[in-house]
C-alpha positions as a printed NumPy array, in Angstrom:
array([[ -0.09 ,   0.353,  -0.413],
       [  2.75 ,   2.636,   0.829],
       [  3.83 ,   2.692,  -2.961],
       [  0.277,   2.816,  -4.385],
       [  0.033,   5.644,  -2.1  ],
       [  3.563,   7.095,  -3.612],
       [  2.228,   6.624,  -7.122],
       [ -1.057,   8.739,  -5.98 ],
       [  1.72 ,  11.358,  -5.098],
       [  3.581,  11.559,  -8.35 ],
       [  1.069,  11.832, -10.09 ],
       [ -0.778,  14.873,  -8.157],
       [  3.08 ,  16.282,  -8.164],
       [  3.486,  14.873, -12.608],
       [ -0.106,  16.46 , -14.031],
       [  0.871,  19.227, -14.007],
       [  3.904,  18.526, -16.574],
       [  2.181,  16.318, -18.249],
       [ -1.211,  17.542, -18.975],
       [  1.416,  20.855, -20.239],
       [  3.225,  19.222, -22.601],
       [  0.909,  17.01 , -24.248],
       [ -0.999,  20.193, -25.062],
       [  1.905,  21.942, -26.746],
       [  2.125,  18.757, -28.292],
       [ -0.945,  18.533, -29.715],
       [ -0.473,  22.862, -30.423],
       [  2.493,  21.632, -32.695],
       [  1.199,  18.661, -34.695],
       [ -3.293,  19.635, -34.473],
       [ -3.584,  22.984, -32.882],
       [ -6.335,  24.057, -30.94 ],
       [ -9.896,  25.812, -31.513],
       [ -9.234,  28.853, -33.544],
       [ -5.004,  27.993, -33.088],
       [ -3.313,  26.207, -36.158],
       [ -0.701,  23.194, -36.   ],
       [  2.433,  25.46 , -35.066],
       [  6.302,  24.124, -34.786],
       [  7.838,  25.81 , -32.379],
       [  9.489,  29.089, -32.155],
       [  6.368,  30.827, -34.081],
       [  3.306,  32.495, -32.829],
       [  0.185,  30.614, -33.749],
       [ -2.983,  33.847, -33.858],
       [ -6.357,  33.211, -33.314],
       [ -9.339,  35.344, -35.281],
       [-11.837,  34.787, -32.294],
       [-11.92 ,  34.18 , -29.009],
       [-11.158,  30.661, -28.379],
       [-14.116,  28.867, -27.231],
       [-14.605,  26.928, -23.97 ],
       [-14.158,  23.856, -24.691],
       [-10.674,  23.812, -26.755],
       [ -7.989,  22.159, -24.287],
       [ -6.975,  24.994, -22.42 ],
       [ -9.784,  27.608, -21.82 ],
       [-11.685,  26.806, -19.083],
       [-13.671,  29.731, -18.414],
       [-15.441,  32.31 , -19.909],
       [-13.044,  34.788, -22.116],
       [-13.279,  37.755, -24.21 ],
       [-10.033,  37.579, -25.358],
       [ -8.435,  36.299, -28.666],
       [ -5.317,  34.869, -28.108],
       [ -1.772,  34.825, -29.6  ],
       [  0.277,  31.495, -28.69 ],
       [  4.043,  30.584, -29.568],
       [  5.396,  27.774, -27.798],
       [  9.629,  28.855, -27.99 ],
       [ 11.739,  26.319, -27.721],
       [ 15.131,  27.262, -25.9  ],
       [ 17.872,  24.373, -25.997],
       [ 19.373,  25.834, -29.232],
       [ 19.915,  29.2  , -27.676],
       [ 17.937,  32.268, -26.638],
       [ 15.609,  33.531, -28.121],
       [ 14.343,  37.852, -29.241],
       [ 10.649,  38.279, -28.712],
       [  9.621,  41.536, -30.703],
       [  6.192,  43.179, -29.122],
       [  4.63 ,  45.88 , -30.379],
       [  3.233,  48.533, -28.48 ],
       [  0.043,  47.999, -27.24 ],
       [ -2.343,  50.684, -27.004],
       [ -5.203,  48.748, -25.714],
       [ -7.345,  48.355, -22.5  ],
       [ -6.562,  44.973, -21.994],
       [ -3.271,  43.379, -23.632],
       [ -0.973,  41.169, -21.985],
       [  1.726,  38.425, -22.369],
       [  2.104,  35.542, -20.045],
       [  5.305,  33.479, -20.271],
       [  4.559,  29.469, -19.133],
       [  6.87 ,  27.152, -17.721],
       [  6.641,  23.486, -18.753],
       [  5.689,  22.994, -15.067],
       [  2.488,  25.421, -15.761],
       [  4.048,  28.303, -13.184],
       [  3.977,  31.842, -14.581],
       [  6.659,  33.625, -14.125],
       [  7.14 ,  36.597, -15.98 ],
       [  4.357,  38.741, -17.54 ],
       [  4.799,  41.593, -20.305],
       [  2.28 ,  44.345, -19.916],
       [  0.52 ,  46.826, -18.022],
       [  2.542,  45.614, -14.765],
       [  5.733,  45.116, -16.309],
       [  8.705,  47.953, -15.403],
       [  8.887,  49.214, -18.827],
       [  4.636,  49.405, -19.524],
       [  3.557,  48.936, -22.714],
       [  6.28 ,  49.936, -24.932],
       [  7.327,  48.314, -28.099],
       [ 10.752,  46.48 , -28.267],
       [ 12.562,  43.329, -28.035],
       [ 12.971,  41.195, -25.141],
       [ 15.152,  38.709, -25.174],
       [ 14.493,  35.255, -23.127],
       [ 16.94 ,  33.213, -22.395],
       [ 16.963,  29.576, -20.772],
       [ 18.309,  28.105, -17.482],
       [ 21.651,  28.818, -16.968],
       [ 22.595,  30.928, -19.767],
       [ 25.151,  33.543, -19.263],
       [ 26.196,  35.193, -23.131],
       [ 26.136,  38.105, -24.323],
       [ 23.232,  40.341, -24.575],
       [ 21.989,  42.07 , -27.462],
       [ 21.686,  46.377, -27.122],
       [ 18.82 ,  47.965, -27.047],
       [ 16.548,  44.941, -25.617],
       [ 14.311,  45.816, -23.06 ],
       [ 14.904,  43.421, -20.687],
       [ 15.538,  39.744, -20.608],
       [ 13.015,  37.166, -19.393],
       [ 14.752,  33.891, -17.96 ],
       [ 13.27 ,  31.031, -18.56 ],
       [ 13.505,  28.43 , -15.99 ],
       [ 12.677,  25.587, -18.503],
       [ 13.92 ,  25.035, -21.859],
       [ 10.186,  25.006, -23.233],
       [  8.095,  28.113, -22.657],
       [  4.636,  29.02 , -23.679],
       [  3.852,  32.386, -24.539],
       [ -0.31 ,  33.324, -24.412],
       [ -0.559,  36.655, -25.272],
       [ -4.083,  37.917, -24.846],
       [ -5.237,  40.867, -26.193],
       [ -9.447,  42.394, -25.823],
       [-10.858,  43.418, -28.851],
       [-11.348,  47.24 , -28.72 ],
       [-11.195,  48.376, -31.525],
       [-12.718,  45.353, -34.044],
       [-10.481,  42.378, -35.559],
       [ -7.631,  44.881, -37.811],
       [ -6.261,  46.476, -35.095],
       [ -5.954,  42.875, -33.285],
       [ -3.863,  41.891, -36.393],
       [ -1.861,  44.889, -36.537],
       [ -0.713,  44.066, -33.108],
       [ -0.773,  39.935, -34.091],
       [  1.21 ,  41.057, -37.299],
       [  4.179,  42.674, -35.168],
       [  4.939,  39.728, -32.485],
       [  7.837,  37.602, -33.641],
       [ 10.468,  34.978, -32.907],
       [ 14.127,  35.494, -34.145],
       [ 17.41 ,  33.601, -32.941],
       [ 19.862,  35.51 , -32.002],
       [ 23.165,  32.464, -31.437],
       [ 23.452,  30.177, -34.264],
       [ 22.249,  27.121, -32.447],
       [ 19.796,  23.634, -32.721],
       [ 16.583,  24.081, -32.085],
       [ 13.953,  21.322, -30.731],
       [ 11.769,  20.113, -33.944],
       [  9.516,  17.55 , -30.936],
       [  9.605,  16.935, -27.756],
       [ 11.252,  13.77 , -25.626],
       [  9.286,  11.322, -26.783],
       [  8.241,   8.642, -24.526],
       [  9.352,   4.785, -25.085],
       [  5.971,   3.361, -27.329],
       [  6.498,  -0.339, -26.017],
       [  5.205,   0.843, -23.046],
       [  1.992,  -0.45 , -22.   ],
       [ -0.462,   2.342, -22.017],
       [ -2.115,   2.771, -18.367],
       [  2.226,   3.326, -17.495],
       [  1.792,   6.104, -20.201],
       [  1.698,   8.746, -18.087],
       [  4.029,   7.19 , -15.674],
       [  6.443,   7.085, -18.485],
       [  5.926,  10.317, -19.548],
       [  6.155,  11.795, -16.65 ],
       [  9.777,  10.157, -16.132],
       [ 11.17 ,  11.193, -19.846],
       [  9.509,  15.257, -19.207],
       [ 11.105,  15.103, -15.776],
       [ 14.681,  14.298, -16.85 ],
       [ 14.321,  17.357, -19.834],
       [ 12.814,  19.361, -17.568],
       [ 13.823,  19.484, -14.34 ],
       [ 12.151,  21.478, -11.734],
       [ 13.543,  23.958,  -9.081],
       [ 15.743,  23.114,  -6.418],
       [ 13.245,  22.3  ,  -3.636],
       [ 11.176,  20.252,  -6.05 ],
       [ 13.955,  17.896,  -6.764],
       [ 14.722,  17.612,  -3.245],
       [ 10.948,  16.557,  -3.224],
       [ 10.752,  14.203,  -6.211],
       [ 13.61 ,  11.969,  -5.534],
       [ 10.988,   9.775,  -3.222],
       [  9.489,   8.986,  -6.54 ],
       [ 12.516,   6.734,  -7.375],
       [ 10.86 ,   3.236,  -6.795],
       [  8.223,   4.138,  -8.635],
       [ 10.877,   4.521, -11.382],
       [ 10.508,   7.991, -12.124],
       [ 14.26 ,   8.088, -11.271],
       [ 15.578,   6.399, -13.861],
       [ 17.155,   7.347, -16.399],
       [ 17.764,   5.728, -20.18 ],
       [ 15.522,   2.604, -21.226],
       [ 12.342,   2.209, -19.557],
       [ 11.4  ,   0.765, -17.267],
       [  8.311,   0.263, -17.416],
       [  8.309,  -2.125, -20.379],
       [  8.336,  -5.017, -18.912],
       [  7.698,  -4.438, -15.019],
       [  7.094,  -6.252, -12.842],
       [  3.692,  -6.586, -11.869],
       [  3.593,  -5.628,  -8.374],
       [  4.83 ,  -2.379,  -9.489],
       [  1.801,  -1.84 , -11.99 ],
       [ -0.68 ,  -2.218,  -9.949],
       [  0.916,   0.675,  -7.326],
       [  1.651,   2.417, -10.534],
       [ -2.347,   2.295, -11.902],
       [ -4.087,   1.559,  -8.885],
       [ -1.957,   4.882,  -7.538],
       [ -2.832,   7.294, -10.766],
       [ -6.686,   6.242, -10.049],
       [ -6.063,   7.598,  -6.532],
       [ -3.923,  10.952,  -7.85 ],
       [ -7.06 ,  11.386, -10.044],
       [ -9.875,  11.161,  -8.406],
       [ -7.604,  13.606,  -5.479],
       [ -7.38 ,  16.281,  -8.267],
       [-11.16 ,  15.93 ,  -9.466],
       [-12.864,  16.086,  -5.484],
       [-10.885,  19.298,  -4.569],
       [-11.224,  20.845,  -8.494],
       [-15.218,  19.521,  -7.903],
       [-15.242,  20.868,  -4.172],
       [-16.743,  24.875,  -4.731],
       [-18.574,  24.011,  -8.511],
       [-21.848,  23.675,  -6.92 ],
       [-21.86 ,  26.094,  -4.424],
       [-25.019,  28.779,  -4.379],
       [-23.672,  32.298,  -6.462],
       [-20.849,  32.475,  -7.348],
       [-17.667,  31.285,  -7.422],
       [-14.108,  33.535,  -7.369],
       [-11.103,  32.024,  -7.137],
       [ -7.872,  34.89 ,  -7.26 ],
       [ -5.754,  32.636,  -5.776],
       [ -5.962,  29.941,  -7.546],
       [ -2.293,  30.349,  -9.536],
       [  0.218,  31.001,  -6.353],
       [  1.841,  28.191,  -6.657],
       [  4.641,  29.093,  -8.113],
       [  7.327,  29.671,  -5.66 ],
       [ 10.491,  30.139,  -6.897],
       [ 10.705,  31.843, -11.012],
       [  9.319,  35.614, -10.255],
       [ 10.194,  37.618, -13.076],
       [  9.298,  40.846, -14.753],
       [  5.987,  41.652, -14.565],
       [  5.631,  38.939, -11.399],
       [  4.289,  40.406,  -7.997],
       [  6.667,  38.511,  -5.834],
       [  4.73 ,  38.949,  -2.317],
       [  4.247,  36.685,   0.43 ],
       [  0.391,  37.143,  -0.047],
       [  0.928,  35.66 ,  -3.923],
       [  2.299,  32.327,  -2.5  ],
       [  1.175,  29.613,  -1.121],
       [  2.533,  28.869,   2.537],
       [  2.979,  25.152,   2.159],
       [  4.893,  23.784,  -0.597],
       [  3.225,  20.415,  -0.631],
       [ -0.189,  21.891,  -0.317],
       [  0.722,  23.858,  -3.782],
       [  1.204,  21.004,  -5.884],
       [ -2.477,  19.937,  -5.538],
       [ -3.573,  23.471,  -6.293],
       [ -1.544,  22.803,  -9.535],
       [ -3.528,  20.279,  -9.889],
       [ -6.597,  21.822, -10.08 ],
       [ -5.063,  24.367, -12.085],
       [ -3.616,  22.114, -14.647],
       [ -6.884,  20.305, -14.505],
       [ -9.353,  23.063, -14.811],
       [ -7.604,  26.245, -15.893],
       [ -4.262,  24.92 , -18.182],
       [ -2.724,  28.658, -18.092],
       [ -4.667,  30.485, -16.566],
       [ -3.047,  34.718, -15.004],
       [ -2.655,  35.416, -11.569],
       [ -5.383,  37.37 ,  -9.916],
       [ -3.547,  40.445, -10.004],
       [ -4.208,  40.38 , -13.638],
       [ -7.082,  39.068, -14.689],
       [ -9.8  ,  36.815, -11.858],
       [-12.92 ,  35.264, -13.501],
       [-15.91 ,  34.267, -11.205],
       [-18.323,  31.482, -12.129],
       [-22.334,  30.841, -10.824],
       [-23.995,  27.464, -11.88 ],
       [-26.08 ,  27.978,  -8.908],
       [-28.625,  30.574,  -7.89 ],
       [-28.461,  33.258,  -4.727],
       [-30.699,  30.132,  -3.759],
       [-29.07 ,  27.253,  -4.729],
       [-30.638,  26.213,  -7.684],
       [-29.173,  25.115, -10.4  ],
       [-28.801,  27.748, -13.32 ],
       [-31.062,  27.129, -15.894],
       [-32.917,  28.681, -19.582],
       [-36.294,  27.392, -18.285],
       [-36.289,  30.1  , -15.742],
       [-35.598,  34.556, -15.381],
       [-32.325,  35.787, -13.23 ],
       [-31.566,  39.138, -12.095],
       [-28.004,  40.649, -11.78 ],
       [-28.109,  44.306, -10.108],
       [-24.374,  45.278, -10.344],
       [-24.103,  48.653,  -7.459],
       [-21.454,  50.432,  -9.778],
       [-19.266,  49.632, -12.377],
       [-16.7  ,  46.211, -11.288],
       [-13.429,  47.455,  -9.861],
       [-11.578,  46.188, -12.741],
       [ -8.885,  48.959, -14.137],
       [ -8.693,  47.41 , -18.224],
       [-12.376,  46.069, -18.405],
       [-15.029,  43.04 , -17.479],
       [-17.288,  40.834, -18.906],
       [-20.41 ,  38.976, -18.347],
       [-20.901,  35.675, -20.179],
       [-23.798,  32.743, -20.341],
       [-21.924,  29.438, -21.047],
       [-23.808,  26.008, -21.924],
       [-23.119,  24.089, -19.522],
       [-24.696,  20.411, -20.31 ],
       [-21.907,  17.97 , -19.402],
       [-19.764,  20.83 , -17.051],
       [-18.189,  18.282, -14.564],
       [-15.714,  21.29 , -13.6  ],
       [-12.973,  20.751, -16.312],
       [-14.585,  20.786, -19.09 ],
       [-17.325,  22.983, -21.021],
       [-19.339,  22.658, -24.33 ],
       [-21.758,  24.956, -26.097],
       [-21.886,  28.603, -27.5  ],
       [-21.391,  31.901, -25.174],
       [-23.393,  34.712, -25.244],
       [-22.084,  37.903, -23.594],
       [-22.253,  41.133, -22.569],
       [-19.864,  44.101, -22.678],
       [-18.098,  45.903, -20.57 ],
       [-15.919,  49.733, -20.092],
       [-12.909,  50.338, -18.685],
       [-12.101,  53.131, -16.705],
       [-11.28 ,  55.057, -19.885],
       [-14.73 ,  54.198, -20.743],
       [-13.43 ,  51.537, -23.61 ],
       [-15.326,  49.135, -24.631],
       [-14.639,  45.735, -24.403],
       [-16.26 ,  42.235, -25.376],
       [-17.475,  43.712, -29.041],
       [-15.973,  39.621, -30.113],
       [-19.735,  38.579, -27.911],
       [-22.877,  39.968, -28.307],
       [-21.32 ,  43.506, -28.504],
       [-23.747,  44.695, -26.525],
       [-23.584,  47.897, -24.514],
       [-24.794,  47.579, -21.001],
       [-27.056,  50.606, -19.805],
       [-25.954,  52.081, -16.175],
       [-29.047,  53.893, -14.334],
       [-28.658,  56.769, -12.466],
       [-27.684,  56.51 ,  -9.751],
       [-24.837,  54.158, -10.562],
       [-26.096,  50.593, -10.918],
       [-26.558,  48.175, -13.668],
       [-29.436,  45.109, -13.413],
       [-28.67 ,  42.865, -16.22 ],
       [-31.538,  40.047, -16.697],
       [-30.36 ,  36.937, -18.01 ],
       [-33.167,  34.575, -19.945],
       [-33.124,  33.379, -22.758],
       [-36.33 ,  35.257, -24.423],
       [-36.202,  39.21 , -25.486],
       [-37.566,  41.089, -22.54 ],
       [-40.042,  43.075, -23.454],
       [-39.535,  46.436, -21.912],
       [-37.197,  47.911, -23.818],
       [-34.75 ,  49.384, -21.473],
       [-34.61 ,  45.648, -19.86 ],
       [-33.545,  44.838, -23.357],
       [-30.697,  46.506, -23.108],
       [-29.403,  44.658, -20.513],
       [-30.429,  41.589, -21.331],
       [-27.918,  38.804, -21.626],
       [-29.334,  35.518, -23.435],
       [-29.3  ,  32.501, -22.049],
       [-29.13 ,  29.061, -23.531],
       [-31.897,  26.362, -23.187],
       [-30.553,  23.995, -20.128],
       [-28.672,  24.149, -17.975],
       [-25.895,  27.063, -17.958],
       [-23.535,  28.209, -16.761],
       [-22.56 ,  32.347, -15.998],
       [-18.767,  33.903, -15.892],
       [-17.485,  37.035, -15.165],
       [-13.873,  38.077, -15.483],
       [-12.266,  40.85 , -14.647],
       [ -9.194,  42.628, -16.072],
       [ -6.45 ,  44.21 , -13.864],
       [ -8.935,  43.812, -10.578],
       [ -9.094,  46.002,  -8.195],
       [ -8.144,  45.711,  -4.468],
       [-12.221,  45.182,  -3.291],
       [-11.915,  41.636,  -6.015],
       [ -8.616,  40.369,  -4.504],
       [ -9.141,  40.959,  -0.956],
       [-13.403,  39.652,  -0.758],
       [-14.944,  43.274,   0.376],
       [-16.621,  43.786,  -2.818],
       [-19.097,  41.874,  -3.059],
       [-20.616,  40.869,  -6.201],
       [-24.365,  40.71 ,  -7.281],
       [-26.689,  37.436,  -6.813],
       [-28.154,  36.217,  -9.386],
       [-31.71 ,  36.569,  -8.351],
       [-34.543,  33.82 ,  -9.631],
       [-36.979,  35.829, -10.679],
       [-39.351,  33.033, -13.257]])
């Protein structure tokens, strides 16, 4: 039983690495959603917001994505970033363990200026080219850059920004064309552990995590060379198989913990598991780090399962509601009202969307989106890629949103109408650059009141 418990720990610990690199591999050969297949060190650009059933998207999002998977095994690369004059644009840097280790955007010391960033692999000690805005130290030799652009200004403005995002080499070197391959002869039930073994060796984590993963020696995860899982001892096979099931159940249970709670569920600290690598644009302070390292592994696995490549709460926060204030499941057969007492405290804008919730399991979402735009503090419109509605505030500054299938007869209510899908659905409130009231919980999100 000790081996089973150890295998369960290894599953939770290693799940983010395997999930991340599986999606990276898929990106190179099949693409995902509106993003086409793209090799290392090139950007893939979406021409519309990524749908919610895309592998790395778990919550409503009204931004357009640009994604590049950088391979630094042959040396550093130069990333050119155009000036960012929109309400919300950010380039997020994620290592293969799913740690967000840098952001180029409003939290960056250089702000939203145009220029080049040098992205360097672990241990690099070369010469920094003249004129770069700064150096981004990557914790692993493969990293993912996720660019998010709001739709302010329309598709042409987004496209112009995307076309200027470029990646170039600065040193001669041989870069990967694919990921290290697990042994194809390993039986399918052990494939997860074989992927973990191979990728863990090629992409070592921080020193404290390496010390933790030394405990997995009895599972064969630290073996080099030939795979120990091709003809593994039956006792080990049973332990790994049962351990994977237990570890997966542990992650799923943690992910579901708040899924059916009445009202809003918001997790501004879901991505605080990065304890070791804080580069440009990040906030390196105790309130943005999980104090217990072992506890952080489960949080990291939950985030990888339900919100892969999500951002720290100071960049954006997503609140979701599956149930109304009385605990009833949101359903298109009913009508709901939300009253915002004022504009939500989000410096770079907000949006509200309803998503078809058929088959919702806390990790995968189905169906189309119906959305309402918001405003940032400067009055710049966002969310145009969704329903494109401009909400109308009352004289007292409040905003009342009606959520239902049919368009309201009252013309005033129709302005603030959010169409609801048939059957079960969920609401997602997206807040970019949220204010202190969101992050400390003092801002009360509006109750979702069923009125019919």
